[in-house]
PDB file of C-alpha atoms in Angstrom:
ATOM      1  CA  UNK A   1      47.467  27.475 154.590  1.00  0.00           C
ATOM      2  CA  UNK A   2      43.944  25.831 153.622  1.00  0.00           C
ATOM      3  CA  UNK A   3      44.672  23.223 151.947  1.00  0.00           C
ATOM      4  CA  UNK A   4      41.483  21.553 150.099  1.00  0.00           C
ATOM      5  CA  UNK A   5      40.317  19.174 147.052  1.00  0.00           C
ATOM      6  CA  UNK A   6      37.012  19.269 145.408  1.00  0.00           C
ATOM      7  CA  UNK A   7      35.836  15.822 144.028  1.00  0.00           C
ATOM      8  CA  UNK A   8      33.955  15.618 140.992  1.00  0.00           C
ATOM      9  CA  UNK A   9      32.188  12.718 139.737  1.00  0.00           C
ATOM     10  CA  UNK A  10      28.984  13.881 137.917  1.00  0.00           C
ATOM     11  CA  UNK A  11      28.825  16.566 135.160  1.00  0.00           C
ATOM     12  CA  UNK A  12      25.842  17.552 136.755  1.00  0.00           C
ATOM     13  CA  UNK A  13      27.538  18.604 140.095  1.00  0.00           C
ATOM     14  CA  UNK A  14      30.154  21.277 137.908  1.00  0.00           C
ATOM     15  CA  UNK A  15      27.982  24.648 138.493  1.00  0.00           C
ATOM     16  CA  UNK A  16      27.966  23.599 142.140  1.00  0.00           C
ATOM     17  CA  UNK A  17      31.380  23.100 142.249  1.00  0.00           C
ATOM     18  CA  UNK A  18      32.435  26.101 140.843  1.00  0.00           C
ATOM     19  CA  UNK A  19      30.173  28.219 143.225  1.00  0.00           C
ATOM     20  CA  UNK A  20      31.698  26.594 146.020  1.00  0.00           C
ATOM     21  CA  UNK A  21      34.873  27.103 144.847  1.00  0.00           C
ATOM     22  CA  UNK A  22      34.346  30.985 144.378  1.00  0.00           C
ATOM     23  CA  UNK A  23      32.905  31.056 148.116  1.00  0.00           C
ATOM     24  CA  UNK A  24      35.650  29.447 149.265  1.00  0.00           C
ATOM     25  CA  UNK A  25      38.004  31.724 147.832  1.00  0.00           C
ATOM     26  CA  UNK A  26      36.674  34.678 148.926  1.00  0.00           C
ATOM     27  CA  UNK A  27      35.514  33.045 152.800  1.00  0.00           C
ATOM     28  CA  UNK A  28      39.108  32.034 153.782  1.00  0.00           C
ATOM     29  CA  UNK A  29      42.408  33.613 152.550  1.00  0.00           C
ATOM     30  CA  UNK A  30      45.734  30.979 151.659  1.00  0.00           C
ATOM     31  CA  UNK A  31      43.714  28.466 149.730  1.00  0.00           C
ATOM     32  CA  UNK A  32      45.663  25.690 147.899  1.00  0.00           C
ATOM     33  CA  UNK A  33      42.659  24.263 145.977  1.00  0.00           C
ATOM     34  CA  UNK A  34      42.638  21.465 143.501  1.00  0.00           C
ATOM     35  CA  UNK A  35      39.263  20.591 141.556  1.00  0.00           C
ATOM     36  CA  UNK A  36      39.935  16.719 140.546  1.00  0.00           C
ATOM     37  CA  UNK A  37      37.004  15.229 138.143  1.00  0.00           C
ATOM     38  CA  UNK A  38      36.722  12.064 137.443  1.00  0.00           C
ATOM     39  CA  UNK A  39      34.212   9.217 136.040  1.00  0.00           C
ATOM     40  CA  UNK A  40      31.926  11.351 133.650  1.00  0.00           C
ATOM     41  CA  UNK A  41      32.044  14.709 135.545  1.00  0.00           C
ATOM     42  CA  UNK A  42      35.774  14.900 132.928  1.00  0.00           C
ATOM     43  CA  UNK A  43      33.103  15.683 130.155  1.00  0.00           C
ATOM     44  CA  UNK A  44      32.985  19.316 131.630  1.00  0.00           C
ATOM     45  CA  UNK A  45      36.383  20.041 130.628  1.00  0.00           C
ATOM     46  CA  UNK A  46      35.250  19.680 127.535  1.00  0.00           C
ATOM     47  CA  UNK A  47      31.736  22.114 128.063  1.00  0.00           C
ATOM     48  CA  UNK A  48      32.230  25.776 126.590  1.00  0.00           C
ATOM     49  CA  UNK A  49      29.452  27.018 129.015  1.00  0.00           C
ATOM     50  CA  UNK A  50      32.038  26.133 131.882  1.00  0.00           C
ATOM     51  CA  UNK A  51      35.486  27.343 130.399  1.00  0.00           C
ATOM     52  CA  UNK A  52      35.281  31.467 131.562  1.00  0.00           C
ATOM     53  CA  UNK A  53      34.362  29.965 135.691  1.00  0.00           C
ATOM     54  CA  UNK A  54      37.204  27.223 135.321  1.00  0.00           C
ATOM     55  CA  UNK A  55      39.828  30.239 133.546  1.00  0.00           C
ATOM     56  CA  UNK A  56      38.520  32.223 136.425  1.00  0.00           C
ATOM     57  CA  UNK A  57      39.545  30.429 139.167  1.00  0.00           C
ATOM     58  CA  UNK A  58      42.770  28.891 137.718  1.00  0.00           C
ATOM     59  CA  UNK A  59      43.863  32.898 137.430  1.00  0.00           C
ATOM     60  CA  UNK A  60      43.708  32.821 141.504  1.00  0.00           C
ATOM     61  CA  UNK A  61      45.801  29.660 141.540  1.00  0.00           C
ATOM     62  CA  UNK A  62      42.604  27.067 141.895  1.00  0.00           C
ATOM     63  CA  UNK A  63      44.582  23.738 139.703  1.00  0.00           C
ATOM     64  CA  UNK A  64      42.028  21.489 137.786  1.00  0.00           C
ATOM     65  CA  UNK A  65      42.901  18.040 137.436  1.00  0.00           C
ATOM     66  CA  UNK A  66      41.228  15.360 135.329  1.00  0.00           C
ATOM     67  CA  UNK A  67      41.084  11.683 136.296  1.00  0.00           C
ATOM     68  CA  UNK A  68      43.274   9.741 133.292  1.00  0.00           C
ATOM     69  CA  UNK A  69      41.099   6.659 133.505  1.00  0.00           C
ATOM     70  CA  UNK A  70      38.279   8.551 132.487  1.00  0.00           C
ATOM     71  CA  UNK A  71      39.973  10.383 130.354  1.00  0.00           C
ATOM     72  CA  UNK A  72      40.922   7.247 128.213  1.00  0.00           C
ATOM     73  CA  UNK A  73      37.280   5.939 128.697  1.00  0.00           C
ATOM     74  CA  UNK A  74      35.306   9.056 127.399  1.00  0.00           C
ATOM     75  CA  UNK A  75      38.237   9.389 124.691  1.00  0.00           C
ATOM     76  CA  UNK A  76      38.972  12.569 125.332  1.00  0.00           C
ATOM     77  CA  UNK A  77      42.182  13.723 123.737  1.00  0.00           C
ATOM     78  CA  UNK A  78      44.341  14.937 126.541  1.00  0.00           C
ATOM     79  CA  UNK A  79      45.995  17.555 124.940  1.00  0.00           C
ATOM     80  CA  UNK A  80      42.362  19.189 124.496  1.00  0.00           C
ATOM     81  CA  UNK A  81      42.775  18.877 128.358  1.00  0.00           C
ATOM     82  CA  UNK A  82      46.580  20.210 129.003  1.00  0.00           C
ATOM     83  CA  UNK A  83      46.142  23.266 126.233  1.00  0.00           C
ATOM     84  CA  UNK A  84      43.365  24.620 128.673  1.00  0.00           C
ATOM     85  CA  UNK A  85      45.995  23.919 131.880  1.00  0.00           C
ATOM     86  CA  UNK A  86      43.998  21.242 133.076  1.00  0.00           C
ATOM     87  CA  UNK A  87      46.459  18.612 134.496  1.00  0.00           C
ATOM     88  CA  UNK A  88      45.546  14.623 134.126  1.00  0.00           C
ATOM     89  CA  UNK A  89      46.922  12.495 136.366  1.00  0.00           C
ATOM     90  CA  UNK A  90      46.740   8.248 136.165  1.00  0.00           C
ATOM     91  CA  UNK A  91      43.798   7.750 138.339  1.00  0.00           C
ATOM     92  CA  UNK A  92      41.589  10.077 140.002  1.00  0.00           C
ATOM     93  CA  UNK A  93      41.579   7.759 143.145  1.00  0.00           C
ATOM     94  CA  UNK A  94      45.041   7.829 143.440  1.00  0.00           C
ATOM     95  CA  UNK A  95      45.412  11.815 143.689  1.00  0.00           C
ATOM     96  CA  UNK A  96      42.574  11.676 146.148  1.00  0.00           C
ATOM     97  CA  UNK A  97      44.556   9.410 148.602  1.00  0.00           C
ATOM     98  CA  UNK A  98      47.788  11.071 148.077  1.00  0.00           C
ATOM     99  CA  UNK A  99      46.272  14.614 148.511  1.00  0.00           C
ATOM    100  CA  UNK A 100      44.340  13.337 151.800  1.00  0.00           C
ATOM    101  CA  UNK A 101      47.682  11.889 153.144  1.00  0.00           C
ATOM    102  CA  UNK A 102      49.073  15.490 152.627  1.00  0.00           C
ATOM    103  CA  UNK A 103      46.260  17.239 154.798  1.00  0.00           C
ATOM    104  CA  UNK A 104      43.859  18.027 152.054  1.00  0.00           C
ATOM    105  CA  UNK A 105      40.301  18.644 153.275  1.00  0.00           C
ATOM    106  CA  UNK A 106      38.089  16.369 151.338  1.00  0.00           C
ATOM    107  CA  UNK A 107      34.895  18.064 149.949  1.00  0.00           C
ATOM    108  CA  UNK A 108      32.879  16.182 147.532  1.00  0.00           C
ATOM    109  CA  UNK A 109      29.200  18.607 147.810  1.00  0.00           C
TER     110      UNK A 109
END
């Protein structure tokens, strides 16, 4: 099992992201990917134009996270964040070192 987490930090960076997540996917087979945004990249949770790539990829099991700081600083509501199945954990930095401790490949493009 690949086991890999995309970090996220500028909303620029999200069509990137998702094309790199769809080439991973279809490169490699038994991907656990997680797609963790934090600082003002958790805007594009909230961008329509991104919502069909993110519904996508969280059909083949990619799991989006959003960065709870951020979160509270952009004041986004989080349940406009968990009714599209995008988890938020307390700090982005946190997941990031716990995921890393697990054998998560880092990739931040």
């Amino acid at each position: 099992m690949h086991r890999v987490i995309f970090h996220i930090d500028e909303t620029a960076k999200w069509s990137l992201n998702l094309g790199n997540a769809r080439n991973l996917l279809h490169a490699l087979e038994n991907v656990s990917l997680e797609i963790l945004a934090n600082s003002e990249a958790v805007q594009g949770y909230l961008d329509d134009s991104l919502s069909e790539q993110i519904q996508s990829l969280q059909a083949k099991g990619v799991r989006f996270v959003a960065c709870g700081n951020a979160v509270k600083k952009f004041r986004i509501a989080e349940k406009s964040l968990t009714d599209k199945k995008i988890e938020v954990v307390p700090a982005g930095i946190a997941e990031l070192v716990l995921r890393q401790e697990e054998g998560y490949s880092y990739i931040r493009p």
